[in-house]
mmCIF file of C-alpha atoms in Angstrom:
data_model
loop_
_atom_site.group_PDB
_atom_site.id
_atom_site.type_symbol
_atom_site.label_atom_id
_atom_site.label_comp_id
_atom_site.label_asym_id
_atom_site.label_seq_id
_atom_site.Cartn_x
_atom_site.Cartn_y
_atom_site.Cartn_z
ATOM 1 C CA MET X 1 68.026 6.535 -94.556
ATOM 2 C CA GLU X 2 67.488 8.139 -97.513
ATOM 3 C CA SER X 3 64.251 9.065 -98.689
ATOM 4 C CA SER X 4 62.755 7.543 -101.744
ATOM 5 C CA VAL X 5 61.962 9.694 -105.128
ATOM 6 C CA THR X 6 58.227 10.560 -105.518
ATOM 7 C CA GLY X 7 58.319 10.178 -109.515
ATOM 8 C CA GLY X 8 59.125 13.738 -109.617
ATOM 9 C CA GLU X 9 55.505 14.703 -108.897
ATOM 10 C CA TYR X 10 54.899 18.335 -107.055
ATOM 11 C CA THR X 11 52.062 18.861 -104.805
ATOM 12 C CA GLY X 12 53.383 21.829 -103.118
ATOM 13 C CA ALA X 13 54.478 20.321 -99.883
ATOM 14 C CA ASN X 14 58.328 21.034 -98.768
ATOM 15 C CA ILE X 15 60.931 18.360 -100.234
ATOM 16 C CA SER X 16 63.928 16.677 -98.756
ATOM 17 C CA LEU X 17 66.604 15.807 -100.533
ATOM 18 C CA SER X 18 70.219 14.582 -100.182
ATOM 19 C CA VAL X 19 73.584 15.761 -101.170
ATOM 20 C CA LYS X 20 76.705 13.915 -102.229
ATOM 21 C CA PHE X 21 80.095 15.639 -101.588
ATOM 22 C CA SER X 22 83.629 14.480 -100.958
ATOM 23 C CA GLY X 23 82.408 10.676 -99.678
ATOM 24 C CA ARG X 24 79.493 12.002 -97.431
ATOM 25 C CA THR X 25 75.906 12.488 -97.793
ATOM 26 C CA ILE X 26 74.417 15.851 -96.416
ATOM 27 C CA PRO X 27 70.694 15.772 -95.974
ATOM 28 C CA ILE X 28 68.583 18.966 -96.881
ATOM 29 C CA THR X 29 65.038 19.062 -95.648
ATOM 30 C CA ASN X 30 61.902 21.130 -95.605
ATOM 31 C CA LEU X 31 62.526 22.807 -98.854
ATOM 32 C CA SER X 32 59.976 24.797 -100.535
ATOM 33 C CA PRO X 33 59.508 23.488 -104.311
ATOM 34 C CA ASP X 34 59.699 27.404 -105.475
ATOM 35 C CA SER X 35 63.361 27.362 -103.507
ATOM 36 C CA THR X 36 66.045 28.363 -105.958
ATOM 37 C CA ILE X 37 69.452 26.589 -106.558
ATOM 38 C CA LYS X 38 71.003 29.605 -105.381
ATOM 39 C CA ASP X 39 69.129 29.383 -102.265
ATOM 40 C CA LEU X 40 70.177 25.762 -101.677
ATOM 41 C CA LYS X 41 73.706 26.741 -102.490
ATOM 42 C CA SER X 42 73.642 29.008 -99.690
ATOM 43 C CA LEU X 43 72.287 26.393 -97.330
ATOM 44 C CA LEU X 44 75.385 24.171 -98.535
ATOM 45 C CA GLN X 45 77.890 26.653 -97.503
ATOM 46 C CA PRO X 46 78.155 26.327 -93.728
ATOM 47 C CA LEU X 47 77.624 22.673 -94.262
ATOM 48 C CA THR X 48 80.912 22.527 -96.848
ATOM 49 C CA ASN X 49 82.666 25.922 -96.363
ATOM 50 C CA VAL X 50 82.464 25.981 -100.078
ATOM 51 C CA LEU X 51 81.595 29.272 -101.255
ATOM 52 C CA PRO X 52 78.015 29.396 -103.506
ATOM 53 C CA ARG X 53 80.013 30.186 -106.490
ATOM 54 C CA GLY X 54 82.558 27.493 -106.061
ATOM 55 C CA GLN X 55 79.658 24.957 -105.804
ATOM 56 C CA LYS X 56 78.333 22.740 -109.084
ATOM 57 C CA LEU X 57 75.151 20.938 -108.306
ATOM 58 C CA ILE X 58 74.316 18.222 -110.622
ATOM 59 C CA CYS X 59 71.233 16.102 -110.630
ATOM 60 C CA LYS X 60 70.602 13.379 -112.830
ATOM 61 C CA GLY X 61 73.545 14.217 -115.165
ATOM 62 C CA LYS X 62 72.110 18.102 -115.452
ATOM 63 C CA LEU X 63 73.986 21.006 -114.305
ATOM 64 C CA LEU X 64 71.554 23.052 -111.795
ATOM 65 C CA VAL X 65 71.383 26.625 -112.635
ATOM 66 C CA ASP X 66 71.211 29.012 -109.859
ATOM 67 C CA GLY X 67 68.136 31.284 -110.990
ATOM 68 C CA MET X 68 65.768 28.023 -111.491
ATOM 69 C CA THR X 69 63.581 27.021 -108.831
ATOM 70 C CA LEU X 70 63.756 23.408 -107.687
ATOM 71 C CA LYS X 71 60.537 22.579 -109.400
ATOM 72 C CA GLU X 72 61.637 24.249 -112.956
ATOM 73 C CA SER X 73 64.974 21.955 -112.202
ATOM 74 C CA GLU X 74 62.798 18.931 -111.836
ATOM 75 C CA VAL X 75 64.496 18.147 -107.975
ATOM 76 C CA ALA X 76 61.726 16.066 -106.512
ATOM 77 C CA ASN X 77 61.435 14.697 -102.897
ATOM 78 C CA GLY X 78 64.215 12.305 -102.405
ATOM 79 C CA SER X 79 66.378 13.747 -105.132
ATOM 80 C CA ARG X 80 69.964 12.577 -104.931
ATOM 81 C CA ILE X 81 72.467 15.718 -106.383
ATOM 82 C CA MET X 82 75.977 15.701 -106.354
ATOM 83 C CA LEU X 83 78.109 18.722 -105.465
ATOM 84 C CA MET X 84 81.649 19.277 -107.240
ATOM 85 C CA ALA X 85 83.601 22.244 -105.656
ATOM 86 C CA SER X 86 85.792 24.840 -107.714
ATOM 87 C CA GLN X 87 89.374 24.567 -105.852
ATOM 88 C CA GLY X 88 90.035 27.743 -104.072
ATOM 89 C CA LEU X 89 86.502 28.817 -103.618
ATOM 90 C CA HIS X 90 85.793 28.392 -100.015
ATOM 91 C CA GLN X 91 85.622 30.043 -96.385
ATOM 92 C CA GLY X 92 87.620 28.929 -93.159
ATOM 93 C CA ASP X 93 90.234 26.536 -93.427
ATOM 94 C CA GLY X 94 88.878 24.671 -96.468
ATOM 95 C CA PRO X 95 85.985 22.284 -97.766
ATOM 96 C CA ILE X 96 84.698 20.083 -95.145
ATOM 97 C CA LEU X 97 85.606 16.504 -95.800
ATOM 98 C CA LYS X 98 84.997 13.083 -94.747
ATOM 99 C CA GLN X 99 87.226 12.689 -91.907
ATOM 100 C CA ALA X 100 89.413 9.516 -92.233
ATOM 101 C CA PRO X 101 90.401 7.709 -89.023
ATOM 102 C CA THR X 102 94.218 8.862 -88.390
ATOM 103 C CA ARG X 103 96.439 8.971 -85.422
ATOM 104 C CA PRO X 104 96.812 12.342 -84.003
ATOM 105 C CA ILE X 105 100.218 13.433 -83.856
ATOM 106 C CA SER X 106 101.425 15.668 -80.568
ATOM 107 C CA ARG X 107 104.286 17.330 -80.131
ATOM 108 C CA ALA X 108 105.101 15.502 -76.596
ATOM 109 C CA ASN X 109 105.645 12.285 -78.797
ATOM 110 C CA ASN X 110 107.956 14.301 -81.014
ATOM 111 C CA ALA X 111 109.669 15.720 -78.156
ATOM 112 C CA THR X 112 110.155 12.140 -76.906
ATOM 113 C CA THR X 113 111.309 11.087 -80.128
ATOM 114 C CA LEU X 114 114.136 13.581 -80.311
ATOM 115 C CA GLY X 115 115.359 12.785 -76.976
ATOM 116 C CA LYS X 116 114.803 13.560 -73.415
ATOM 117 C CA GLU X 117 118.491 15.812 -73.668
ATOM 118 C CA LYS X 118 116.166 18.262 -75.619
ATOM 119 C CA THR X 119 113.023 18.231 -73.655
ATOM 120 C CA GLU X 120 115.090 20.372 -70.693
ATOM 121 C CA VAL X 121 117.587 23.081 -71.594
ATOM 122 C CA SER X 122 120.503 23.706 -69.778
ATOM 123 C CA VAL X 123 120.533 27.266 -68.033
ATOM 124 C CA ASP X 124 123.986 27.723 -66.280
ATOM 125 C CA LYS X 125 124.933 31.173 -64.335
ATOM 126 C CA ASN X 126 126.365 33.002 -67.766
ATOM 127 C CA ARG X 127 123.460 32.263 -69.486
ATOM 128 C CA LEU X 128 121.148 33.370 -66.930
ATOM 129 C CA ASP X 129 122.968 36.755 -66.158
ATOM 130 C CA ARG X 130 123.324 37.156 -69.934
ATOM 131 C CA TRP X 131 119.147 37.074 -70.019
ATOM 132 C CA LYS X 132 119.193 39.328 -67.388
ATOM 133 C CA ALA X 133 121.485 41.800 -68.756
ATOM 134 C CA THR X 134 120.014 41.839 -71.937
ATOM 135 C CA GLY X 135 116.239 41.626 -70.940
ATOM 136 C CA VAL X 136 115.606 38.571 -73.761
ATOM 137 C CA ILE X 137 115.457 35.097 -73.274
ATOM 138 C CA GLY X 138 115.216 33.023 -76.292
ATOM 139 C CA LEU X 139 114.132 29.319 -75.860
ATOM 140 C CA ARG X 140 112.253 28.527 -79.284
ATOM 141 C CA ASP X 141 112.598 24.952 -80.954
ATOM 142 C CA TYR X 142 113.491 23.569 -77.664
ATOM 143 C CA ASN X 143 110.740 20.795 -77.141
ATOM 144 C CA LEU X 144 110.053 22.256 -73.890
ATOM 145 C CA ARG X 145 106.961 20.777 -71.846
ATOM 146 C CA ALA X 146 107.215 23.440 -69.319
ATOM 147 C CA ILE X 147 108.713 27.027 -68.939
ATOM 148 C CA PRO X 148 112.320 26.486 -67.157
ATOM 149 C CA ASP X 149 112.133 28.084 -63.534
ATOM 150 C CA GLU X 150 115.284 30.096 -64.453
ATOM 151 C CA VAL X 151 112.910 32.151 -66.809
ATOM 152 C CA TRP X 152 110.766 33.481 -63.523
ATOM 153 C CA ALA X 153 114.217 33.963 -61.935
ATOM 154 C CA CYS X 154 114.899 36.914 -64.328
ATOM 155 C CA GLY X 155 111.737 38.794 -62.833
ATOM 156 C CA ALA X 156 111.414 42.490 -63.683
ATOM 157 C CA SER X 157 114.471 42.427 -65.792
ATOM 158 C CA ALA X 158 112.998 40.130 -68.573
ATOM 159 C CA ARG X 159 111.416 42.566 -71.680
ATOM 160 C CA VAL X 160 110.998 39.777 -74.292
ATOM 161 C CA ILE X 161 110.791 36.061 -74.228
ATOM 162 C CA GLU X 162 110.363 33.623 -76.955
ATOM 163 C CA LEU X 163 108.989 30.448 -76.525
ATOM 164 C CA SER X 164 107.610 29.189 -79.735
ATOM 165 C CA ASN X 165 107.466 25.690 -81.448
ATOM 166 C CA ASN X 166 107.665 23.795 -78.186
ATOM 167 C CA ALA X 167 105.177 22.046 -76.319
ATOM 168 C CA ILE X 168 104.288 23.915 -73.370
ATOM 169 C CA PRO X 169 100.690 23.248 -72.234
ATOM 170 C CA VAL X 170 100.553 25.914 -69.517
ATOM 171 C CA VAL X 171 101.028 29.432 -68.698
ATOM 172 C CA PRO X 172 101.407 29.417 -65.150
ATOM 173 C CA ALA X 173 100.412 32.297 -62.505
ATOM 174 C CA LYS X 174 104.357 32.969 -62.445
ATOM 175 C CA ILE X 175 104.028 34.851 -65.585
ATOM 176 C CA GLY X 176 102.961 37.553 -63.161
ATOM 177 C CA CYS X 177 106.398 38.305 -61.834
ATOM 178 C CA LEU X 178 107.828 39.233 -64.854
ATOM 179 C CA SER X 179 106.372 42.890 -64.432
ATOM 180 C CA SER X 180 108.289 44.585 -67.082
ATOM 181 C CA LEU X 181 107.727 42.045 -69.716
ATOM 182 C CA GLN X 182 106.866 43.621 -73.274
ATOM 183 C CA LYS X 183 106.714 40.917 -75.858
ATOM 184 C CA LEU X 184 105.746 37.403 -75.318
ATOM 185 C CA PHE X 185 105.719 34.666 -78.133
ATOM 186 C CA LEU X 186 104.180 31.356 -77.344
ATOM 187 C CA SER X 187 103.234 30.244 -80.852
ATOM 188 C CA ALA X 188 103.254 26.897 -81.808
ATOM 189 C CA ASN X 189 102.579 25.240 -78.261
ATOM 190 C CA ASP X 190 99.881 23.092 -76.494
ATOM 191 C CA ILE X 191 97.709 25.645 -74.716
ATOM 192 C CA LEU X 192 94.219 25.404 -73.923
ATOM 193 C CA ASP X 193 91.631 27.605 -72.807
ATOM 194 C CA ASN X 194 91.968 26.911 -69.266
ATOM 195 C CA SER X 195 95.576 26.560 -69.186
ATOM 196 C CA ILE X 196 96.405 30.055 -69.323
ATOM 197 C CA ASN X 197 96.721 31.959 -65.990
ATOM 198 C CA TRP X 198 94.886 35.273 -67.557
ATOM 199 C CA GLU X 199 94.661 36.883 -64.285
ATOM 200 C CA ALA X 200 98.195 36.973 -64.099
ATOM 201 C CA LEU X 201 98.903 37.540 -67.628
ATOM 202 C CA VAL X 202 96.793 40.627 -67.558
ATOM 203 C CA SER X 203 98.806 41.951 -64.905
ATOM 204 C CA LEU X 204 101.266 42.603 -67.333
ATOM 205 C CA LYS X 205 100.930 46.086 -67.531
ATOM 206 C CA PHE X 206 103.859 46.740 -70.303
ATOM 207 C CA LEU X 207 102.844 43.991 -72.808
ATOM 208 C CA THR X 208 102.745 45.086 -76.222
ATOM 209 C CA VAL X 209 102.890 42.020 -78.507
ATOM 210 C CA LEU X 210 100.994 39.179 -77.271
ATOM 211 C CA SER X 211 101.198 35.919 -79.753
ATOM 212 C CA LEU X 212 99.296 32.575 -79.398
ATOM 213 C CA ASP X 213 99.107 31.075 -82.913
ATOM 214 C CA GLN X 214 98.621 27.609 -83.413
ATOM 215 C CA ASN X 215 97.703 26.721 -80.207
ATOM 216 C CA HIS X 216 94.137 24.940 -79.194
ATOM 217 C CA LEU X 217 92.007 27.873 -78.299
ATOM 218 C CA THR X 218 88.304 27.790 -78.495
ATOM 219 C CA THR X 219 87.539 30.779 -76.467
ATOM 220 C CA LEU X 220 89.112 34.149 -75.408
ATOM 221 C CA PRO X 221 88.426 35.814 -71.960
ATOM 222 C CA PRO X 222 87.004 39.023 -71.130
ATOM 223 C CA ALA X 223 90.069 39.354 -69.304
ATOM 224 C CA LEU X 224 91.801 40.148 -72.716
ATOM 225 C CA GLY X 225 90.343 43.737 -72.589
ATOM 226 C CA LEU X 226 92.966 44.663 -69.299
ATOM 227 C CA LEU X 227 95.811 44.253 -71.460
ATOM 228 C CA THR X 228 95.557 47.952 -72.444
ATOM 229 C CA SER X 229 98.981 48.342 -73.665
ATOM 230 C CA LEU X 230 98.897 45.909 -76.315
ATOM 231 C CA LYS X 231 99.964 46.887 -79.749
ATOM 232 C CA GLN X 232 99.930 43.452 -81.374
ATOM 233 C CA PHE X 233 97.904 40.482 -80.822
ATOM 234 C CA HIS X 234 98.526 37.099 -82.863
ATOM 235 C CA VAL X 235 95.746 34.228 -82.232
ATOM 236 C CA ALA X 236 95.729 32.402 -85.461
ATOM 237 C CA ASN X 237 95.148 29.058 -86.324
ATOM 238 C CA ASN X 238 93.622 28.146 -83.367
ATOM 239 C CA LYS X 239 89.478 27.095 -83.246
ATOM 240 C CA LEU X 240 88.136 30.479 -81.997
ATOM 241 C CA SER X 241 84.219 30.556 -83.134
ATOM 242 C CA SER X 242 84.087 34.293 -81.578
ATOM 243 C CA LEU X 243 85.991 37.736 -80.221
ATOM 244 C CA PRO X 244 84.961 38.837 -76.403
ATOM 245 C CA ASN X 245 83.310 42.223 -76.691
ATOM 246 C CA GLU X 246 86.126 43.516 -74.544
ATOM 247 C CA ILE X 247 88.595 43.523 -77.507
ATOM 248 C CA GLY X 248 87.092 46.967 -78.035
ATOM 249 C CA LEU X 249 88.808 48.115 -74.859
ATOM 250 C CA LEU X 250 92.073 48.021 -77.048
ATOM 251 C CA THR X 251 92.357 51.090 -78.044
ATOM 252 C CA LYS X 252 96.106 50.913 -78.674
ATOM 253 C CA LEU X 253 96.290 47.747 -80.547
ATOM 254 C CA GLU X 254 97.427 48.360 -83.866
ATOM 255 C CA VAL X 255 97.802 44.756 -85.623
ATOM 256 C CA LEU X 256 95.411 42.133 -84.993
ATOM 257 C CA LYS X 257 95.827 38.518 -86.593
ATOM 258 C CA VAL X 258 93.004 35.875 -86.150
ATOM 259 C CA ASN X 259 93.085 34.293 -89.595
ATOM 260 C CA ASN X 260 91.992 30.399 -90.159
ATOM 261 C CA ASN X 261 89.644 30.234 -86.936
ATOM 262 C CA ARG X 262 86.126 29.354 -87.110
ATOM 263 C CA ILE X 263 84.717 32.859 -86.586
ATOM 264 C CA SER X 264 81.315 33.486 -87.638
ATOM 265 C CA THR X 265 80.626 37.385 -86.513
ATOM 266 C CA MET X 266 82.813 40.017 -85.636
ATOM 267 C CA PRO X 267 81.772 41.905 -82.517
ATOM 268 C CA THR X 268 80.526 46.014 -83.205
ATOM 269 C CA CYS X 269 83.247 46.941 -80.576
ATOM 270 C CA ILE X 270 85.673 46.192 -83.005
ATOM 271 C CA GLY X 271 85.171 49.518 -84.232
ATOM 272 C CA ASP X 272 86.437 50.921 -80.821
ATOM 273 C CA CYS X 273 90.273 49.772 -81.655
ATOM 274 C CA ILE X 274 91.156 52.864 -82.984
ATOM 275 C CA GLY X 275 94.472 52.458 -83.199
ATOM 276 C CA LEU X 276 94.431 49.342 -85.889
ATOM 277 C CA ILE X 277 96.490 49.627 -88.535
ATOM 278 C CA GLU X 278 96.331 45.952 -90.028
ATOM 279 C CA ILE X 279 93.828 43.479 -89.204
ATOM 280 C CA ASP X 280 93.594 39.797 -90.758
ATOM 281 C CA VAL X 281 90.373 37.479 -90.616
ATOM 282 C CA SER X 282 91.123 35.709 -93.712
ATOM 283 C CA SER X 283 89.856 32.031 -93.448
ATOM 284 C CA ASN X 284 86.853 32.148 -91.016
ATOM 285 C CA LEU X 285 83.347 31.705 -91.481
ATOM 286 C CA LEU X 286 82.125 35.600 -91.575
ATOM 287 C CA SER X 287 79.396 36.385 -93.882
ATOM 288 C CA GLU X 288 79.067 40.111 -92.908
ATOM 289 C CA LEU X 289 81.310 42.489 -91.271
ATOM 290 C CA PRO X 290 79.787 45.304 -88.678
ATOM 291 C CA GLU X 291 79.607 48.916 -89.869
ATOM 292 C CA THR X 292 81.609 50.152 -87.431
ATOM 293 C CA PHE X 293 84.679 49.051 -89.177
ATOM 294 C CA GLY X 294 84.600 52.314 -90.618
ATOM 295 C CA ASN X 295 85.491 53.969 -87.268
ATOM 296 C CA LEU X 296 88.515 52.096 -87.773
ATOM 297 C CA HIS X 297 90.467 55.122 -89.586
ATOM 298 C CA ASN X 298 94.134 54.415 -89.238
ATOM 299 C CA LEU X 299 93.503 51.202 -91.115
ATOM 300 C CA LYS X 300 96.113 50.465 -94.117
ATOM 301 C CA SER X 301 95.494 46.755 -94.564
ATOM 302 C CA VAL X 302 92.789 44.081 -94.263
ATOM 303 C CA CYS X 303 92.760 40.765 -95.422
ATOM 304 C CA LEU X 304 89.197 39.073 -95.747
ATOM 305 C CA SER X 305 90.137 36.272 -98.039
ATOM 306 C CA ASN X 306 88.341 33.049 -97.629
ATOM 307 C CA ASN X 307 85.189 34.074 -96.105
ATOM 308 C CA GLY X 308 81.253 34.043 -97.105
ATOM 309 C CA LEU X 309 81.423 37.894 -97.235
ATOM 310 C CA LYS X 310 78.678 39.269 -100.056
ATOM 311 C CA SER X 311 79.431 42.837 -99.040
ATOM 312 C CA LEU X 312 81.826 45.371 -97.031
ATOM 313 C CA PRO X 313 80.491 47.955 -94.716
ATOM 314 C CA SER X 314 79.069 50.875 -96.838
ATOM 315 C CA THR X 315 81.582 53.283 -94.706
ATOM 316 C CA LEU X 316 84.644 51.467 -95.050
ATOM 317 C CA PHE X 317 86.237 53.327 -98.142
ATOM 318 C CA LYS X 318 84.736 56.598 -97.080
ATOM 319 C CA LYS X 319 86.042 56.700 -94.153
ATOM 320 C CA CYS X 320 89.145 54.545 -93.582
ATOM 321 C CA LEU X 321 91.251 57.153 -95.776
ATOM 322 C CA GLN X 322 94.555 55.240 -95.275
ATOM 323 C CA LEU X 323 93.384 51.748 -96.353
ATOM 324 C CA THR X 324 95.847 50.649 -99.401
ATOM 325 C CA THR X 325 95.912 46.920 -99.228
ATOM 326 C CA LEU X 326 92.448 44.870 -99.525
ATOM 327 C CA ASP X 327 92.598 41.304 -99.779
ATOM 328 C CA LEU X 328 89.173 39.609 -100.886
ATOM 329 C CA HIS X 329 90.155 36.607 -102.859
ATOM 330 C CA ASN X 330 87.921 33.815 -102.542
ATOM 331 C CA THR X 331 84.514 35.863 -101.133
ATOM 332 C CA GLU X 332 81.486 36.186 -102.616
ATOM 333 C CA ILE X 333 82.198 40.214 -103.474
ATOM 334 C CA THR X 334 82.838 41.044 -107.009
ATOM 335 C CA MET X 335 84.273 44.209 -108.590
ATOM 336 C CA ASP X 336 80.763 45.311 -109.424
ATOM 337 C CA VAL X 337 79.939 45.212 -105.591
ATOM 338 C CA LEU X 338 83.153 47.096 -105.062
ATOM 339 C CA ARG X 339 82.616 49.762 -107.836
ATOM 340 C CA GLN X 340 78.962 50.481 -106.401
ATOM 341 C CA THR X 341 80.411 50.918 -102.681
ATOM 342 C CA GLU X 342 80.696 54.817 -101.733
ATOM 343 C CA GLY X 343 84.618 55.782 -101.806
ATOM 344 C CA TRP X 344 85.564 53.257 -104.062
ATOM 345 C CA GLU X 345 87.412 55.511 -106.385
ATOM 346 C CA SER X 346 89.358 57.105 -103.915
ATOM 347 C CA PHE X 347 90.493 53.988 -102.542
ATOM 348 C CA ASP X 348 91.413 52.589 -105.872
ATOM 349 C CA GLU X 349 93.575 55.429 -106.668
ATOM 350 C CA ARG X 350 95.228 55.038 -103.620
ATOM 351 C CA ARG X 351 95.928 51.459 -103.590
ATOM 352 C CA ARG X 352 97.127 51.940 -107.307
ATOM 353 C CA LEU X 353 99.669 54.701 -106.437
ATOM 354 C CA LYS X 354 100.887 52.163 -103.739
ATOM 355 C CA HIS X 355 101.401 49.770 -106.315
ATOM 356 C CA GLN X 356 103.276 51.865 -108.452
ATOM 357 C CA LYS X 357 105.729 52.825 -106.097
ATOM 358 C CA GLN X 358 106.156 49.614 -105.494
ATOM 359 C CA LEU X 359 107.248 48.752 -109.015
ATOM 360 C CA ASP X 360 109.623 52.062 -108.875
ATOM 361 C CA PHE X 361 111.438 50.537 -106.524
ATOM 362 C CA ARG X 362 111.437 47.024 -107.530
ATOM 363 C CA VAL X 363 109.626 45.637 -104.387
ATOM 364 C CA VAL X 364 106.995 43.412 -106.542
ATOM 365 C CA ASN X 365 107.075 42.059 -110.147
ATOM 366 C CA SER X 366 105.726 43.943 -113.151
ATOM 367 C CA GLY X 367 102.658 41.876 -113.595
ATOM 368 C CA ALA X 368 98.951 43.216 -113.673
ATOM 369 C CA PHE X 369 97.567 44.442 -110.215
ATOM 370 C CA ASP X 370 95.245 41.947 -108.446
ATOM 371 C CA GLU X 371 92.551 43.659 -106.784
ATOM 372 C CA GLY X 372 91.824 40.880 -104.815
ATOM 373 C CA ALA X 373 88.674 40.497 -106.231
ATOM 374 C CA ASP X 374 86.714 38.802 -109.036
ATOM 375 C CA LYS X 375 86.587 40.602 -112.501
ATOM 376 C CA SER X 376 83.055 39.422 -113.440
#
């Protein structure tokens, strides 16, 4: 039940109010009358996924100003405030909207609709022999509900397996028999946390590429750190809230893509992944990055868009001297913040040089270069 308005009188006691946003009411309690509107926006950020600078708060028909206090803005106990969000200025996957009752769509149902003949792949002797001879097993888009037994028959011959865009729910212990496997693609399946046999998976000592994008993972086990040959790890579009500390053991890792998850903090040990060249943590819930990012001296590309970041690690520009691409779209970081960061001038020169080379070779259009941060 919503509190009633107290007539706008301020006695010094904390106040409670409600914020209307996208068809739902968000209660905010125990606010000091001396709290600023900016403080209120910060509280609303994790509740709505809308960045503070993308929020417009309206009370009694009046637009509330960041620097003013609740008392100065005549926001009293029981006040009702409307939140309007600017398009694009959000963290994570977008604003948290009112949930409408919908019927979930599963790939399993799609597979049934498309016909049972598509859920099992016919593997004749010629095809199996070709798999063994080339070491490449291609089974993308077959609506498979399990990995075919013929895959295991390839044993040590298998080097690359493409199983993306199926309905596979389990990665069984048999994966360990593929002892020479180098690349495993399992994106867009129905894999859950407990349906991967990690003990068998980490036994693959030659595995350099692992793709688990678009599954249903909420956590990654410490065993991930045993994949010491891994060079590329793709786990975007899942439901991860964190990364294990053991990720720091992946010193050969060059590409890490964990975008579109629910990650709120990056482990400090990410700085031990000294081989990293490209990292994409866009569309998460990050408010800061560890200073150890400055240890990643080989970094060339960092994508941080759609996070609640307000600053960068102080040594990022100073120590990451190969960095030329930095995407900060829809964060709280402004150009003023960047210019005050040590090493910005050198970075600015490097990325402009790269952009000019792209123009020279007609790789991109001739539009103005976009720094990926606010001009204001």
